[in-house]
Rosetta silent file (secondary structure, phi, psi, omega in degrees, C-alpha in Angstrom):
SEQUENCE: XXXXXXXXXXXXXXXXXXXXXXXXXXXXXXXXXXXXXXXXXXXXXXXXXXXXXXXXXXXXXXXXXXXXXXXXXXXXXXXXXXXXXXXXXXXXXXXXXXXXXXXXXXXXXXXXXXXXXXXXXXXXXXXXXXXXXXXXXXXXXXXXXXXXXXXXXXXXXXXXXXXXXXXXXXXXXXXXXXXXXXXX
SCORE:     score description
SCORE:     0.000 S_00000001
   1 L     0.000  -21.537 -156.052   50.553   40.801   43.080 S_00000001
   2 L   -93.217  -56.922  164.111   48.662   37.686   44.493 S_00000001
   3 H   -70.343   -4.628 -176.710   45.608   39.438   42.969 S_00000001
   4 H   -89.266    6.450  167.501   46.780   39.912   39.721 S_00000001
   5 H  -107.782  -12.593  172.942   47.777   36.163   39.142 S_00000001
   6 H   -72.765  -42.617  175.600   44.397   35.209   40.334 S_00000001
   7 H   -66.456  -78.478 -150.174   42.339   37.420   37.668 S_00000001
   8 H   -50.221  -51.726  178.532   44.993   36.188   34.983 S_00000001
   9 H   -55.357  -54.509  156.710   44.593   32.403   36.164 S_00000001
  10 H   -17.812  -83.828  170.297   40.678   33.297   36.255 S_00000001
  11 H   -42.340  -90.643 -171.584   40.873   35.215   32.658 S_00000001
  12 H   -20.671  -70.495 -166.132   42.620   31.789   31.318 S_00000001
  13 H   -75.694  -10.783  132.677   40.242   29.475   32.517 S_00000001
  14 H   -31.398  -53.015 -165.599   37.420   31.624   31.551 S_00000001
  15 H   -68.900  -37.593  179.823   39.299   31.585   27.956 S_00000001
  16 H   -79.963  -70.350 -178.029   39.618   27.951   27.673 S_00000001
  17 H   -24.002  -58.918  176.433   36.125   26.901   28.819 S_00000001
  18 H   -47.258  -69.291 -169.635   34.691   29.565   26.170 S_00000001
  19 H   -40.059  -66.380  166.669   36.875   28.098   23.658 S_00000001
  20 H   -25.692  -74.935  159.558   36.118   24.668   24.350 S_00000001
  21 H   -15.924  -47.653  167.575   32.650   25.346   24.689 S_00000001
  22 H   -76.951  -31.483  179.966   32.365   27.207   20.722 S_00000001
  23 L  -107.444   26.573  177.110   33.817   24.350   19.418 S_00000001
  24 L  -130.351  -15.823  169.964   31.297   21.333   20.840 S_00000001
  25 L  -121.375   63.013  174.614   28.399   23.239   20.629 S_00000001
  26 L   -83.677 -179.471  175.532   28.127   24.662   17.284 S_00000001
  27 L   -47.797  154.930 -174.406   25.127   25.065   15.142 S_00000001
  28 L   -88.543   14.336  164.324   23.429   21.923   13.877 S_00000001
  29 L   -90.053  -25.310  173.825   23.723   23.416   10.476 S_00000001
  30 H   -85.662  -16.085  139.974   27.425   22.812   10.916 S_00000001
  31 H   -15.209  -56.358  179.455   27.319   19.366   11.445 S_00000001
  32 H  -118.792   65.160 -152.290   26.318   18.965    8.025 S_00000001
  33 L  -132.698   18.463  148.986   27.567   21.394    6.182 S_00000001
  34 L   -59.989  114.420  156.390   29.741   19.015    3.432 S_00000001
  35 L  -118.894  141.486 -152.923   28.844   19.586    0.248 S_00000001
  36 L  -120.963  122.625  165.657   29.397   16.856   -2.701 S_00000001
  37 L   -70.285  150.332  179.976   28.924   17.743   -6.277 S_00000001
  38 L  -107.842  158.854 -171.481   26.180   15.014   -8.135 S_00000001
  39 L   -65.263  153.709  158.994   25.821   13.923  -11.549 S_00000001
  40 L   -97.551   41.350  177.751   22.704   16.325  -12.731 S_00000001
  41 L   -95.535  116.868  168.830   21.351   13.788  -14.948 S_00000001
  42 L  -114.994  133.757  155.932   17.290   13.911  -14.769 S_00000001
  43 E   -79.230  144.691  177.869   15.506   11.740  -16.346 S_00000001
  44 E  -121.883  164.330  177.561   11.845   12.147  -17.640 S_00000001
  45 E  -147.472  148.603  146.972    9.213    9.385  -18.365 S_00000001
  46 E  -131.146  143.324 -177.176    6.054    9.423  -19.018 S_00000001
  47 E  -128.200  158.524 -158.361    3.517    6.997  -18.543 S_00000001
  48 E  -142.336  105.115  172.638   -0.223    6.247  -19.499 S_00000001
  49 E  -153.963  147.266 -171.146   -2.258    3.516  -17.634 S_00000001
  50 E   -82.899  129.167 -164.601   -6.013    3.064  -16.251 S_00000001
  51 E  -117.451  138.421 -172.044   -7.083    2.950  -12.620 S_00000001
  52 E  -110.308  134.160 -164.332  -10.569    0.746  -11.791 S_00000001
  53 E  -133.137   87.732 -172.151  -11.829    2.260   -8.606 S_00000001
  54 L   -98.338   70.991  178.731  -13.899   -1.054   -8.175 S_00000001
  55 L   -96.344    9.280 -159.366  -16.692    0.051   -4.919 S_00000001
  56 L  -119.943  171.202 -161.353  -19.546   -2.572   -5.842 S_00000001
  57 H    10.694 -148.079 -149.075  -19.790   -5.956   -5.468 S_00000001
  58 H   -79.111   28.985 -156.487  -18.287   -9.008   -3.603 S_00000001
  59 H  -156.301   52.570 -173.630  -14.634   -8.042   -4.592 S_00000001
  60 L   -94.045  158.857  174.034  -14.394   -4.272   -4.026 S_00000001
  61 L  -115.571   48.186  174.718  -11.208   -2.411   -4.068 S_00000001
  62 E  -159.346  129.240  176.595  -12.477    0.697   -2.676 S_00000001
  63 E  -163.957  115.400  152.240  -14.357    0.803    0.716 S_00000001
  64 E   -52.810  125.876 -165.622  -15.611    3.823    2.530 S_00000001
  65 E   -98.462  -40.470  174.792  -14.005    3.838    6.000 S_00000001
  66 E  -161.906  168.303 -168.256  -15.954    6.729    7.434 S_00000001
  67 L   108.920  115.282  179.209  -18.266    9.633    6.400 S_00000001
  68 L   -58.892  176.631 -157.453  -21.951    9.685    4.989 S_00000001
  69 L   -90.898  117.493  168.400  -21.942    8.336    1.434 S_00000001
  70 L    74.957   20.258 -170.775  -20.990   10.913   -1.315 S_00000001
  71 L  -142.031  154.169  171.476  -20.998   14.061    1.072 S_00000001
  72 L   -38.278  124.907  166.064  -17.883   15.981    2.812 S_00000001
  73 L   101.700  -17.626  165.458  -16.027   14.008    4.748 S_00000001
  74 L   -23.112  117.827  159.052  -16.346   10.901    2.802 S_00000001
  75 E  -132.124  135.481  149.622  -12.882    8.681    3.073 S_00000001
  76 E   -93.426  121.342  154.653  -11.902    5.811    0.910 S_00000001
  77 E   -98.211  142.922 -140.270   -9.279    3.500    1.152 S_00000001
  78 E  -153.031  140.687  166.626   -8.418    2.321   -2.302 S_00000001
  79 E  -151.599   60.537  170.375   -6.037   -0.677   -3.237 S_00000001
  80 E   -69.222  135.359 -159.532   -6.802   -0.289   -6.914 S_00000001
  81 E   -88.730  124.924  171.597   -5.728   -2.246  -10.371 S_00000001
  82 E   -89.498  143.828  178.227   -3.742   -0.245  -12.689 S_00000001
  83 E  -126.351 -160.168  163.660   -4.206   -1.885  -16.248 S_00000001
  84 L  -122.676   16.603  173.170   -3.228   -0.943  -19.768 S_00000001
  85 L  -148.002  165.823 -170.711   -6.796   -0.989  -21.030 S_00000001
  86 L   -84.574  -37.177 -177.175   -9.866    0.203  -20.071 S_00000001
  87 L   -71.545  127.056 -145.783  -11.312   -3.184  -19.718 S_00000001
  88 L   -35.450  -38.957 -154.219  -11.705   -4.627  -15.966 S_00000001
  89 L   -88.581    7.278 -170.204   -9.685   -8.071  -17.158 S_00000001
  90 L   -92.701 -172.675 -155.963   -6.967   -6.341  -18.849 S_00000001
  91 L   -85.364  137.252 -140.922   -3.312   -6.794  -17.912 S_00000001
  92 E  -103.177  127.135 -164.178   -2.995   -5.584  -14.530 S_00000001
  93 E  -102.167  -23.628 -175.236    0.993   -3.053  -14.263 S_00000001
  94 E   178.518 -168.354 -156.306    0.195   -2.171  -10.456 S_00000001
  95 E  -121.787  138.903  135.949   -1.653   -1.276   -7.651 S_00000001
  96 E  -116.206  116.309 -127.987   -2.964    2.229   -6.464 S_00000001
  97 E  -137.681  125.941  176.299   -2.898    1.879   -2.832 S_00000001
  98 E   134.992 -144.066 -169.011   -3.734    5.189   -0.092 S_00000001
  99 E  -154.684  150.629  149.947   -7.350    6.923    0.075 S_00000001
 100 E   -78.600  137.340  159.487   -9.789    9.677   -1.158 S_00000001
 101 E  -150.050  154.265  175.846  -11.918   11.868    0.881 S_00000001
 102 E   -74.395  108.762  169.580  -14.633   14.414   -0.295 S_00000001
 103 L  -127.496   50.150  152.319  -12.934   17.467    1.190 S_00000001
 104 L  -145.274  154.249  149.765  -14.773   20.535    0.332 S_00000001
 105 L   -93.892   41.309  165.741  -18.200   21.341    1.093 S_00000001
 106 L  -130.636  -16.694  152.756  -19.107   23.200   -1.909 S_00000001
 107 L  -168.078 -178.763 -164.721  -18.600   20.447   -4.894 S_00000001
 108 L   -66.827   72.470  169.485  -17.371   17.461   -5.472 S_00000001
 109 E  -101.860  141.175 -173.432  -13.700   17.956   -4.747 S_00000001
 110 E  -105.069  158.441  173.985  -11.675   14.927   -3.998 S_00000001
 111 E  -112.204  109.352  175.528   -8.237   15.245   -1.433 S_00000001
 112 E   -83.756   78.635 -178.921   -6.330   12.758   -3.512 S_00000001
 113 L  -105.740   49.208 -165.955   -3.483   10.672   -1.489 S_00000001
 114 L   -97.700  151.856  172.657   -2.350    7.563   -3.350 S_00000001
 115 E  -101.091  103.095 -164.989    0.620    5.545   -4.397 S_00000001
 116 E   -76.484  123.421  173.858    0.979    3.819   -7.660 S_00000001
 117 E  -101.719  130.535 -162.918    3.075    0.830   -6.984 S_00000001
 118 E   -97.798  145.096  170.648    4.208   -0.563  -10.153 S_00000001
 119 L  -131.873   28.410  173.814    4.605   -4.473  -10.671 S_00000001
 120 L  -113.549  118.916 -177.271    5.235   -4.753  -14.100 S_00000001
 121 L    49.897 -156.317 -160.943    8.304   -4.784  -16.380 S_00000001
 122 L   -45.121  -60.465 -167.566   11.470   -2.005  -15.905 S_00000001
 123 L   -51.304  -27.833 -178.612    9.270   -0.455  -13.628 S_00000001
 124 L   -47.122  138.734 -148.062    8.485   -3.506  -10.909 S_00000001
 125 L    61.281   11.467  176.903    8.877   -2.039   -7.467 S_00000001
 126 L  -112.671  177.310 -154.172    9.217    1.454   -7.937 S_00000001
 127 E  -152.679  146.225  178.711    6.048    3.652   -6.767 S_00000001
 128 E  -113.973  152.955  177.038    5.034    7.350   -7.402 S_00000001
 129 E  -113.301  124.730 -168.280    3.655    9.037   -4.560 S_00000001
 130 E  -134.297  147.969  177.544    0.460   11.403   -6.197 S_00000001
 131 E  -153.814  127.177  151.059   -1.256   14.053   -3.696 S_00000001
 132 E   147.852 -160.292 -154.176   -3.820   16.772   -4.351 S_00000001
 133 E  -108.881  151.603 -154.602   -7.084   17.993   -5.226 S_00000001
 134 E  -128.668  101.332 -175.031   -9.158   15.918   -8.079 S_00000001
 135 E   -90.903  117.570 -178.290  -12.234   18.261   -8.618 S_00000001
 136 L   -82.140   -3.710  174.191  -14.489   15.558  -10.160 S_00000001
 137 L  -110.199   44.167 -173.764  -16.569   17.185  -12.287 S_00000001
 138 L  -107.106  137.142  167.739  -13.445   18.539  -14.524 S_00000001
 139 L   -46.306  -49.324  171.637  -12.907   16.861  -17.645 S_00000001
 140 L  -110.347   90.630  168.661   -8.957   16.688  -16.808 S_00000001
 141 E  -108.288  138.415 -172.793   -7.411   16.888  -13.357 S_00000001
 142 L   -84.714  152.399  178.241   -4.026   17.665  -12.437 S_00000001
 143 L  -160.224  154.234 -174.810   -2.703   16.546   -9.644 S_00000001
 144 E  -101.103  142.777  165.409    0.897   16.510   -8.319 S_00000001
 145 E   -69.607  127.355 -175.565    3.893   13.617   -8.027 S_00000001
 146 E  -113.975  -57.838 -166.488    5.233   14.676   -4.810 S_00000001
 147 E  -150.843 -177.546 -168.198    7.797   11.772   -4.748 S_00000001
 148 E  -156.560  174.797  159.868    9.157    8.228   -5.637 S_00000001
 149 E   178.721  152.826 -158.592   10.944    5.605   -5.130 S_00000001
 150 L    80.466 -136.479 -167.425   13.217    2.512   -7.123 S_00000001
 151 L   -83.968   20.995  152.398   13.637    3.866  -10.100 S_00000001
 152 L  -119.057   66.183  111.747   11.725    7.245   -9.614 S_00000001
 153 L    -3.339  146.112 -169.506   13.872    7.782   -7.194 S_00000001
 154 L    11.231   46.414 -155.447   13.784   11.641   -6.206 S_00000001
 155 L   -62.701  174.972  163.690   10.466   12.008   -8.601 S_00000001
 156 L  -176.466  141.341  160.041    8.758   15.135   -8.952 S_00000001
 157 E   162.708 -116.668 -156.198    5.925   15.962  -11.859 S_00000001
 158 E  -178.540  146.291 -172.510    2.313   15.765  -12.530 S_00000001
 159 E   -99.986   81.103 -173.995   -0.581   13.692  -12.925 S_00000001
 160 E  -108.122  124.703  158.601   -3.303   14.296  -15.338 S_00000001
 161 E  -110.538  157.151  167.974   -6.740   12.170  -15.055 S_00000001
 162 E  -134.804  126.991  176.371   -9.744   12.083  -16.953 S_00000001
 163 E   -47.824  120.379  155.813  -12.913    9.881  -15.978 S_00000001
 164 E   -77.804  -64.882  176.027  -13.583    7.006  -19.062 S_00000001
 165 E  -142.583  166.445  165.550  -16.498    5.723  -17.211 S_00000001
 166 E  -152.781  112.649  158.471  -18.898    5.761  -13.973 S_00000001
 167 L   -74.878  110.982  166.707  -21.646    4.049  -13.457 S_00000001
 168 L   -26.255  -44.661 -170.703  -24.415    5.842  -11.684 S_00000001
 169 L   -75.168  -65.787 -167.630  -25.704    2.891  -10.375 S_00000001
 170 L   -73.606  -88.934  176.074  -22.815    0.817   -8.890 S_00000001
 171 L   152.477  -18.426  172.708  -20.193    4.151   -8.283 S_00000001
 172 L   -52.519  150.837 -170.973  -17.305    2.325  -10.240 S_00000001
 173 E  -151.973  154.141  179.167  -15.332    4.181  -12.316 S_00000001
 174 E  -134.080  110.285  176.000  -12.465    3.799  -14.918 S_00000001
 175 E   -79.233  124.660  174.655   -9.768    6.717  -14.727 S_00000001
 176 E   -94.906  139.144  159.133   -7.163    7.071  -17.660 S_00000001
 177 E  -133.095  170.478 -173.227   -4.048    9.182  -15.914 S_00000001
 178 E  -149.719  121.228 -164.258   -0.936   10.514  -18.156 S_00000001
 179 E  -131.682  145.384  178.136    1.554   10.922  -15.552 S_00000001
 180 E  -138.668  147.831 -175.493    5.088   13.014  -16.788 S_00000001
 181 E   178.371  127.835 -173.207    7.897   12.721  -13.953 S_00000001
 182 E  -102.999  136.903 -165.671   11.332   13.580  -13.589 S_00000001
 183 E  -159.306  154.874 -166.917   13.862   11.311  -11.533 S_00000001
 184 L   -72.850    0.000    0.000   16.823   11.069  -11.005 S_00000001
């Protein structure tokens, strides 16, 4: 009899420890695993404004960091003026701030990572996040809104640019984009 209250005292304390055990170390999926319904209201905007990629003279807003000039591997860091005209002096809505690099070695493809941060009207302090590839000798390139934030909040959409001008000489250039983006 003396063993059979030892396996049963055993078998118990076996039982609790498992038990115990299953309920402090569940899955990390269970942790979180509240779900709240949300309003679904997405919003869409679209917006249209010109970015001066300024790499010449005593005031540039573009500067190659590393990389021969104009060949793979190129990078730019860019803190560029968005306006609402093509012309350098016109009224300035934000900044696009991150970098370029030439990343293919078979044409002029750009790896696009920049952030427009807007400082103008309804828009002042919210920012688009834009990433991908900007093949440069395409009339139109797409490119995607990966994210946001202030009032593109949870952003997602697209990017279209088209080159207005570049001067051969200097390397400046004036981009029109038409950006469509859904936020919350």
């Amino acid at each position: 009899m003396g063993s059979f209250l030892i396996n049963t005292l055993c078998y118990l304390s076996l039982s609790l420890i498992l038990t115990a055990s299953a309920t402090t170390n569940r899955p990390f999926s269970d942790h979180f695993a509240e779900t709240k319904p949300t309003p679904t209201a997405i919003k869409t905007t679209r917006l249209h404004f010109y970015f001066h990629d300024i790499v010449s003279g005593k005031k540039p807003t573009a500067m190659r960091i590393t990389g021969p000039k104009n060949a793979f591997g190129t990078t730019v860091i860019i803190d560029d003026p968005l306006t609402i005209d093509t012309k350098r002096g016109s009224k300035v809505v934000g900044r696009a701030q991150g970098l370029y690099a030439m990343a293919s070695q078979h044409d002029p493809s750009l790896l696009m990572a920049i952030t427009f941060v807007f400082s103008h009207g309804k828009y002042n302090g919210s920012a688009l996040s834009v990433m991908g590839r900007n093949f440069v000798l395409e009339a139109v390139r797409e490119m995607l809104v990966v994210g946001g934030s202030g009032i593109f909040r949870f952003a997602r959409g697209f990017a279209l640019a088209n080159t207005v001008r570049y001067n051969l000489k200097t390397g400046d250039a004036v981009v029109q984009y038409n950006v469509t983006v859904m936020h919350a």
